[in-house]
Short mmCIF file of C-alpha atoms and ligand atoms in Angstrom, two decimals:
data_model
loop_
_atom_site.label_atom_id
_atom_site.label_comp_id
_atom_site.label_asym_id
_atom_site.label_seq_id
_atom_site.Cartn_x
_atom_site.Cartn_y
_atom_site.Cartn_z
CA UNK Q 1165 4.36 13.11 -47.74
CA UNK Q 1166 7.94 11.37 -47.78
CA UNK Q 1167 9.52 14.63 -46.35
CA UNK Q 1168 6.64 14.85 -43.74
CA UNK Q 1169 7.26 11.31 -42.94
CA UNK Q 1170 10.93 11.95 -42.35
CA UNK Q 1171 10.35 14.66 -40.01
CA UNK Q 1172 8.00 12.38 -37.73
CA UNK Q 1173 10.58 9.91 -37.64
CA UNK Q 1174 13.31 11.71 -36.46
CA UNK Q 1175 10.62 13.35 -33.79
CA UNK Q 1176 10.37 9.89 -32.91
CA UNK Q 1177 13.56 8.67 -32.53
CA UNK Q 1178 14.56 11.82 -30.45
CA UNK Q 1179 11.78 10.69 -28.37
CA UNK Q 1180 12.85 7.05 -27.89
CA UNK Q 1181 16.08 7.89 -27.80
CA UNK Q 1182 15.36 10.45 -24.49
CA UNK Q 1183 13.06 6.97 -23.01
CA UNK Q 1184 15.90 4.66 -22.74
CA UNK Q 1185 18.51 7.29 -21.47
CA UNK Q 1186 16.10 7.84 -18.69
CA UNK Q 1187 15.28 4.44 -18.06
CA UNK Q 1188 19.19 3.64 -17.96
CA UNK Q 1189 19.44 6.19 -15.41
CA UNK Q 1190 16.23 5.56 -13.42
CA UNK Q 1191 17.95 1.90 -12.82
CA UNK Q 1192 21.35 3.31 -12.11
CA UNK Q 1193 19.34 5.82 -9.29
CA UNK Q 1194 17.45 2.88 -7.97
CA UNK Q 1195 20.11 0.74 -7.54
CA UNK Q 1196 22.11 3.33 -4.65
CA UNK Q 1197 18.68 4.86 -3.53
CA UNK Q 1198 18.36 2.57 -0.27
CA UNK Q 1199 21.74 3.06 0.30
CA UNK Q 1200 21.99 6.55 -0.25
CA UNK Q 1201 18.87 6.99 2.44
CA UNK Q 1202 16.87 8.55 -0.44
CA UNK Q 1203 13.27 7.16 0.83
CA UNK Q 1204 11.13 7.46 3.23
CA UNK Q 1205 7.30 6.92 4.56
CA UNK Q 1206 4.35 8.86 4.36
CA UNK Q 1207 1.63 8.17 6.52
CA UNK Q 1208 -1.80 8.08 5.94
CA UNK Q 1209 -4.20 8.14 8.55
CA UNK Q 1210 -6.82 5.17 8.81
CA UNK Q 1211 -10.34 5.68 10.78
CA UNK Q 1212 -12.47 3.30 12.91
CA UNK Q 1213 -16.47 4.12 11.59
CA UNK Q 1214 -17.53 3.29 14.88
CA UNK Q 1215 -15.60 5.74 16.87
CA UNK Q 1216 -14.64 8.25 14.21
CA UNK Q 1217 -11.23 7.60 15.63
CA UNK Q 1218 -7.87 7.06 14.21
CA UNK Q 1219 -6.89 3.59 14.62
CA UNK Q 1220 -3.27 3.72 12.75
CA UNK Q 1221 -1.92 4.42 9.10
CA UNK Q 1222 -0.69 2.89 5.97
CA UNK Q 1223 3.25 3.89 5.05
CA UNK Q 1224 3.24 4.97 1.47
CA UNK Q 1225 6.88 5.59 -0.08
CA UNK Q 1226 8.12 8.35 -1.37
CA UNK Q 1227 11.20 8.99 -3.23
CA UNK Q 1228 13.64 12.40 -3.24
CA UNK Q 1229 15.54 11.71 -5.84
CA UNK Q 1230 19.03 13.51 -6.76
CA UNK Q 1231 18.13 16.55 -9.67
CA UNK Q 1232 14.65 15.15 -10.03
CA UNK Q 1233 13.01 16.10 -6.37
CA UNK Q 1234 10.14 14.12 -4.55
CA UNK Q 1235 9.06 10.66 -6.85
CA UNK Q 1236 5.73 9.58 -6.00
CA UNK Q 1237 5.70 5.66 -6.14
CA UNK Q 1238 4.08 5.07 -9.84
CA UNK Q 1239 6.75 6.44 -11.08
CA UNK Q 1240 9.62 3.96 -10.01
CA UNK Q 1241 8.10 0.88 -7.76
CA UNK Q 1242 6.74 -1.01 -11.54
CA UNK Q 1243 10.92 -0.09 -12.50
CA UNK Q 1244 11.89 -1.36 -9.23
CA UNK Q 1245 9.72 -4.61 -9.79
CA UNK Q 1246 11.66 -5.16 -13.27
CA UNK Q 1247 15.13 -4.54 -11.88
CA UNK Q 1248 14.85 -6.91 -8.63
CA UNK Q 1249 15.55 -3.42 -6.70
CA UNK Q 1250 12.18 -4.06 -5.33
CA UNK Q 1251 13.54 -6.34 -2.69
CA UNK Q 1252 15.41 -3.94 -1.05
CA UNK Q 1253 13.16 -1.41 -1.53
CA UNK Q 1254 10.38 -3.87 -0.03
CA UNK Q 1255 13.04 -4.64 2.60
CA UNK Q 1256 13.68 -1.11 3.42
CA UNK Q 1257 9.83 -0.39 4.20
CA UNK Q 1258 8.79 -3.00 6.41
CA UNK Q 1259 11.83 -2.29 8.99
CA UNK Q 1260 11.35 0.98 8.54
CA UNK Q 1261 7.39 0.48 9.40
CA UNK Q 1262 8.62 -1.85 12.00
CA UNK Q 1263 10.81 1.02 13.13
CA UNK Q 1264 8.14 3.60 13.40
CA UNK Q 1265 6.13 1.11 15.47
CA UNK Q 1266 8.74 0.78 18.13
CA UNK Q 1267 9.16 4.56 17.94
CA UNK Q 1268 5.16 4.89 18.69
CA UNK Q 1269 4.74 2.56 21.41
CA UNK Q 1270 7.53 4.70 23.40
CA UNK Q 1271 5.72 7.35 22.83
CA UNK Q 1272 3.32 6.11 24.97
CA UNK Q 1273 1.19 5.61 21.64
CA UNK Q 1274 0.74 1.72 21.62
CA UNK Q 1275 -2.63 1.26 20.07
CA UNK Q 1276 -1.74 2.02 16.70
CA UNK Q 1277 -1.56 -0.45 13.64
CA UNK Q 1278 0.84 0.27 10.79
CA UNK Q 1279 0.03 -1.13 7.58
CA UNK Q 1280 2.93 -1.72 4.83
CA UNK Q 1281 2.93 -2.57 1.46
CA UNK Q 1282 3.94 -5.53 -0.21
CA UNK Q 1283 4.89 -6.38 -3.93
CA UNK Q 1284 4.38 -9.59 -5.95
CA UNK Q 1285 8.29 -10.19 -6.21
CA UNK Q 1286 8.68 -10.18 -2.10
CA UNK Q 1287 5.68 -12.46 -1.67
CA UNK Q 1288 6.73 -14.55 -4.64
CA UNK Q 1289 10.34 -15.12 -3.16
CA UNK Q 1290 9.58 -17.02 0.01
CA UNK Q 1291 12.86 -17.93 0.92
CA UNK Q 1292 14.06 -14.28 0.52
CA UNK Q 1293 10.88 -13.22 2.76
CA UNK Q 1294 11.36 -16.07 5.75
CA UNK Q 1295 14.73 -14.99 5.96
CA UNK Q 1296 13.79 -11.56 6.37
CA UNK Q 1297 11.10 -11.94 8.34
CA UNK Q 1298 12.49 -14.26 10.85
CA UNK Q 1299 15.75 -11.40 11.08
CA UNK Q 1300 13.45 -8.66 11.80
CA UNK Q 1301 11.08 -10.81 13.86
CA UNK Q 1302 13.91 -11.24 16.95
CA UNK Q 1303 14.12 -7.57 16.90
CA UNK Q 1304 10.97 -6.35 16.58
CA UNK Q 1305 7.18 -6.63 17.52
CA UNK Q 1306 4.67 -7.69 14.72
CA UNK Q 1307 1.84 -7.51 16.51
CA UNK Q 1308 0.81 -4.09 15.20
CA UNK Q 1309 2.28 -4.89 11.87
CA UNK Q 1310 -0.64 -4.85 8.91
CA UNK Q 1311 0.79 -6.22 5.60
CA UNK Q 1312 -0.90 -5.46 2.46
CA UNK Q 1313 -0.79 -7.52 -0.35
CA UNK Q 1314 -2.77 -6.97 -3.11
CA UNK Q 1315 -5.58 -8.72 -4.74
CA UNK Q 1316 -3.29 -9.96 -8.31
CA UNK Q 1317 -0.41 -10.94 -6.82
CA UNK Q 1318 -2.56 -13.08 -3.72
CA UNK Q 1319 -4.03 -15.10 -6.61
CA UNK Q 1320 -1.31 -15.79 -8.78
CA UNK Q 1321 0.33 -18.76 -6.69
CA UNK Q 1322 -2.02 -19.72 -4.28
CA UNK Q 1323 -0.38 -22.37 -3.03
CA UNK Q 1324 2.61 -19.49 -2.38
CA UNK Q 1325 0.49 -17.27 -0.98
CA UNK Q 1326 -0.69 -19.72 1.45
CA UNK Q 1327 3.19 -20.56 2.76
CA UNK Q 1328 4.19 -16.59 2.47
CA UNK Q 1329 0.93 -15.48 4.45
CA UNK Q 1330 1.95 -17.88 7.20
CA UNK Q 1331 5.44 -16.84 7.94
CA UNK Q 1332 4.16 -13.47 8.02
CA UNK Q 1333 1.53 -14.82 10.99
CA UNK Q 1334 3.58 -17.07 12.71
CA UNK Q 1335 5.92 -13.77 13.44
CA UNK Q 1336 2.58 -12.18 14.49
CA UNK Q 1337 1.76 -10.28 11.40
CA UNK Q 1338 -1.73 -9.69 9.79
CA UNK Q 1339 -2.47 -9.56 6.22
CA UNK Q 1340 -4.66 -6.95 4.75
CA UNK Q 1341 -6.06 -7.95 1.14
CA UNK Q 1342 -5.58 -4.69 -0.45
CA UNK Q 1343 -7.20 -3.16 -3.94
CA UNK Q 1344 -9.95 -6.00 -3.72
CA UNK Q 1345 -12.78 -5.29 -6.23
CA UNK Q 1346 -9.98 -3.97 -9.35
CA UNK Q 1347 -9.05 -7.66 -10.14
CA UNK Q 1348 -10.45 -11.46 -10.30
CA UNK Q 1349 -12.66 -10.63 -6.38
CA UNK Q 1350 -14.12 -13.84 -5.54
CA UNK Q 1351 -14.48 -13.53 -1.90
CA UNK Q 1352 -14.23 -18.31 -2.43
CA UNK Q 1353 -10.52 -18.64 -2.66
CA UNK Q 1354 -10.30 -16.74 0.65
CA UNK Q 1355 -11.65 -19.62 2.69
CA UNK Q 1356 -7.92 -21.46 2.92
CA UNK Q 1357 -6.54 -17.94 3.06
CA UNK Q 1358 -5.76 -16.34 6.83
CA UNK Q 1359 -6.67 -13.05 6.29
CA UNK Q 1360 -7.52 -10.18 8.64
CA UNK Q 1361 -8.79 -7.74 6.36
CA UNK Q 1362 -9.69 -6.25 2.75
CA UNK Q 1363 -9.65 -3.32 1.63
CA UNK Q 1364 -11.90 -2.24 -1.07
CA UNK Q 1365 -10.28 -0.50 -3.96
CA UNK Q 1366 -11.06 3.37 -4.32
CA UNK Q 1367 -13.05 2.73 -8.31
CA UNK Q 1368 -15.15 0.45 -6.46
CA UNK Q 1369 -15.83 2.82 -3.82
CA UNK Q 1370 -16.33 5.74 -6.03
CA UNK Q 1371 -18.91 3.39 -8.27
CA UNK Q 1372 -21.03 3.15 -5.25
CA UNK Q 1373 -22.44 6.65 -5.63
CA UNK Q 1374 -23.21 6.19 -9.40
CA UNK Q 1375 -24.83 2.72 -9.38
CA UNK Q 1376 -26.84 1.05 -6.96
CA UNK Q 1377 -26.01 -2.05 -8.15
CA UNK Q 1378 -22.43 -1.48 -7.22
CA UNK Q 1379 -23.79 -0.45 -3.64
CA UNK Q 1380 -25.50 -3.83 -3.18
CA UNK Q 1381 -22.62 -5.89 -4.15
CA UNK Q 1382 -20.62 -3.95 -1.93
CA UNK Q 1383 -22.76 -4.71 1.05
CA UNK Q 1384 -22.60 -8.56 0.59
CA UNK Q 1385 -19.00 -8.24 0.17
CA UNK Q 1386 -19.17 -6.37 3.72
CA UNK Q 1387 -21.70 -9.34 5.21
CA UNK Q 1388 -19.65 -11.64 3.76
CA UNK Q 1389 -16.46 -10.83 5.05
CA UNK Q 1390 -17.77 -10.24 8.10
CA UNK Q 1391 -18.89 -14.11 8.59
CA UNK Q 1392 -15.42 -14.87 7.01
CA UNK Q 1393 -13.95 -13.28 10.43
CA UNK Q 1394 -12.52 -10.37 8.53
CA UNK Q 1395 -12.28 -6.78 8.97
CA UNK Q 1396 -13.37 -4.35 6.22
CA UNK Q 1397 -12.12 -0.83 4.78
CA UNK Q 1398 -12.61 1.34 2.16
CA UNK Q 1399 -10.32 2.95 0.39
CA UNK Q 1400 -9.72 6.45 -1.19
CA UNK Q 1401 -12.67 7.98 0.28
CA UNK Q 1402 -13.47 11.64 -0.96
CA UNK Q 1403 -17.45 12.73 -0.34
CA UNK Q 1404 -19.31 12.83 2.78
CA UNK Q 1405 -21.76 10.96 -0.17
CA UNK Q 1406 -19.11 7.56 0.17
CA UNK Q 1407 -19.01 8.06 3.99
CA UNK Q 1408 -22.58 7.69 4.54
CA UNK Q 1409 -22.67 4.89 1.87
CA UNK Q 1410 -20.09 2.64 3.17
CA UNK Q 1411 -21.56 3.20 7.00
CA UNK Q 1412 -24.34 2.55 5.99
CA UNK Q 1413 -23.11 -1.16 4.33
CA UNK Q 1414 -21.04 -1.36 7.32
CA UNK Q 1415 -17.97 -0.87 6.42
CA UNK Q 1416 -14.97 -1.30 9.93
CA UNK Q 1417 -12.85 1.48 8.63
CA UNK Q 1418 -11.88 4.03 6.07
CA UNK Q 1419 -8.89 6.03 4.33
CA UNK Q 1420 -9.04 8.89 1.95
CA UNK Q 1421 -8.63 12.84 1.27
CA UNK Q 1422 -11.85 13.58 2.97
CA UNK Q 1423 -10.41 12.36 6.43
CA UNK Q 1424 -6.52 12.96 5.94
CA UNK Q 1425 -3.89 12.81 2.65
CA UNK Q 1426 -0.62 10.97 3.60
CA UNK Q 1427 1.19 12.68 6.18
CA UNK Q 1428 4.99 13.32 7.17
CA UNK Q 1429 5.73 11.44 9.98
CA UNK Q 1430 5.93 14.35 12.38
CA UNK Q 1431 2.39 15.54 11.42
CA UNK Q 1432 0.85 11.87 11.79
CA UNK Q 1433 2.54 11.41 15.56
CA UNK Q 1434 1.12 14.76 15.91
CA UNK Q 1435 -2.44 13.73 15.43
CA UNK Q 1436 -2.38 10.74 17.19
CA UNK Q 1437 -1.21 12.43 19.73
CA UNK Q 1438 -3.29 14.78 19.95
CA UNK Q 1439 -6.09 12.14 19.43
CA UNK Q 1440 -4.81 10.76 23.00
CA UNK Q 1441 -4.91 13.31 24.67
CA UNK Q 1442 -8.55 14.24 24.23
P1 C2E X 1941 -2.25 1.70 -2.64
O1 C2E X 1941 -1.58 0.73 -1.74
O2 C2E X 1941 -3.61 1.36 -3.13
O3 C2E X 1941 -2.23 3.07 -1.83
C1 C2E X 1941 -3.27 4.02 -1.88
C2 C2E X 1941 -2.92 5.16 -2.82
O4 C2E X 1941 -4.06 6.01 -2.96
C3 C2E X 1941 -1.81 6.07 -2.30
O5 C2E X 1941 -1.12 6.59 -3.43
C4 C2E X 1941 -2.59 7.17 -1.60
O6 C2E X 1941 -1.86 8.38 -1.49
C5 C2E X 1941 -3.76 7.32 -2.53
N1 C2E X 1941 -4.95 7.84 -1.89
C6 C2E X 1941 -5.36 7.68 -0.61
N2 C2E X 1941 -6.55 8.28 -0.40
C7 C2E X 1941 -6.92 8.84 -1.57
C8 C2E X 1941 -8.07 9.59 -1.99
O7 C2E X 1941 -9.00 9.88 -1.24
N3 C2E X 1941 -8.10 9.97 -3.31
C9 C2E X 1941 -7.10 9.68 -4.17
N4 C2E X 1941 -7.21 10.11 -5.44
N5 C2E X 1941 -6.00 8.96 -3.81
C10 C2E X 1941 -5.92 8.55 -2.53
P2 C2E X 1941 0.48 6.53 -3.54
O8 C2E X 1941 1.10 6.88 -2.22
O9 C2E X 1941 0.87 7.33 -4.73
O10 C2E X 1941 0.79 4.99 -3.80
C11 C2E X 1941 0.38 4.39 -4.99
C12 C2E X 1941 0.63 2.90 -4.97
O11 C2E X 1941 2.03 2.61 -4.91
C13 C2E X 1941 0.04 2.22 -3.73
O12 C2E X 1941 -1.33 1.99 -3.93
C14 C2E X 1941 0.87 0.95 -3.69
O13 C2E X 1941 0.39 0.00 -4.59
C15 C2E X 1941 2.23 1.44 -4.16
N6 C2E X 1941 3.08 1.73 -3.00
C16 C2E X 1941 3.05 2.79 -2.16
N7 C2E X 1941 3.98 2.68 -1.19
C17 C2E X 1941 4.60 1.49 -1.39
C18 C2E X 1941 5.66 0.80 -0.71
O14 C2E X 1941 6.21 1.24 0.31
N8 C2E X 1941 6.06 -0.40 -1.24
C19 C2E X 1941 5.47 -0.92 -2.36
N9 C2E X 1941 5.91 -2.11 -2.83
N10 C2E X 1941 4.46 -0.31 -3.01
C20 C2E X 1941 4.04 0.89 -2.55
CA1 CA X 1942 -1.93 -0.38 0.05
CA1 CA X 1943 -5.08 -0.06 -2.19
CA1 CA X 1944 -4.52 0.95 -5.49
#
């Protein structure tokens, strides 16, 4: 047993050993990554249930990272939160969003919202996000600009949330209230909050086919949204099952595989541009 023993311990410190060398060097990547231009934006394709129409997309990051190729954002945005990188990062995406906005309205394509995401540690650092926001706000429009923030982090400092969600509308921004229905979801502490729409979480939406229980509660959520002034989508749609269900709740809009994954850029201009033209 003692020999056995020894043997799983040295497994185990190989194995811990490997961890921390990796995480020393995922930090040491981070830190030059938005210098070194390693990101960039997806785009995933959100639709109008009214129209069946494409009515804009959420920017998801990606990261192609030196010897390790394409890093999907699990993978490096909870490091990024731990290391402070996450401001940049944060930093990088909404110009970047606020880029591709510019870049779509002279393309003639002006109707389209872009939705970005934001972490706890931007919202949670007001001073570093009024200073940003007022920079980027001379440059560029925000009217088209969707900024989702997500459920948790909303909650944790209300009284934050409150001053960070009004410099992002005072520049013109909206706020979408994303992953609702994972965390606390109490639709009450949204009555001091301005925002312009939720988005319901993708385990909500895929509870709705198993329990119709979960269905109900979804549609008051919908109603009672809707008499709060704000929009509704669901997230992470798969079935033609879901679609039917969350029309038939009345759900605004939708995003998931069954309509479109995240996109390059090129192949989202692509389809709203072909979208226009018909
Ligand atoms: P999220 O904001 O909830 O984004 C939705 C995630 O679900 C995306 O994963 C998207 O690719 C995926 N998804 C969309 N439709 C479907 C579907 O029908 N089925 C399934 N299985 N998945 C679907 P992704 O791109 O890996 O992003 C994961 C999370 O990382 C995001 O969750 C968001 O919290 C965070 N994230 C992504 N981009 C950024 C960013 O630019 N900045 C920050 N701070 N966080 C980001
Ligand atoms: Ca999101
Ligand atoms: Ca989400
Ligand atoms: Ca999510």
């Amino acid at each position: 047993a003692k020999k056995f023993g020894k043997k799983r311990t040295v497994v185990y410190f190989d194995e811990l050993d490997k961890g921390v060398k990796e995480l020393v060097e995922l930090e040491e990547d981070l830190k030059v990554a938005v210098k070194n231009n390693e990101f960039f934006l997806l785009y995933q394709p959100q639709i109008d249930l009214k129209t069946m129409e494409i009515i804009g997309g959420e920017a998801l990051i990606r990261w192609n990272r030196p010897r390790h190729g394409i890093e999907t954002p699990l993978s490096f945005i909870p490091y990024a939160e731990e290391t402070g990188e996450i401001l940049k990062i944060d930093s990088w995406v909404i110009k970047q969003a606020l880029m591709e906005i510019d870049k779509l309205s002279s393309l003639g394509l002006d109707d389209f919202k872009i939705s970005m995401n934001i972490s706890g540690n931007t919202l949670n650092n007001l001073d570093y996000l009024r200073k940003l926001i007022s920079e980027l706000s001379i440059i560029y429009d925000f009217s088209k600009a969707y900024f989702e923030i997500t459920e948790t982090n909303l909650i944790e400092d209300l009284e934050n949330s409150r001053e960070a969600l009004e410099t992002i509308k005072k520049a013109k921004g909206r706020i979408a209230l994303d992953d609702f229905g994972v965390g606390y979801s109490s639709l009450s502490y949204l009555k001091g909050l301005d925002i312009d729409m939720i988005k319901i979480d993708k385990s909500f939406i895929d509870s709705i086919d198993l329990n119709m229980q979960n269905k109900k509660i979804l549609s008051m959520i919908v109603n009672l949204s809707h008499e709060l002034g704000m929009k509704v989508l669901a997230e992470g749609v798969e079935t033609k099952e879901q679609l039917n269900h969350i029309i038939e709740v009345g759900c605004d809009y939708a995003q998931g595989y069954y309509f479109y994954k995240p996109l390059s850029v090129e192949e989202f201009e692509k389809i709203l541009w072909e979208q226009l033209k018909n």
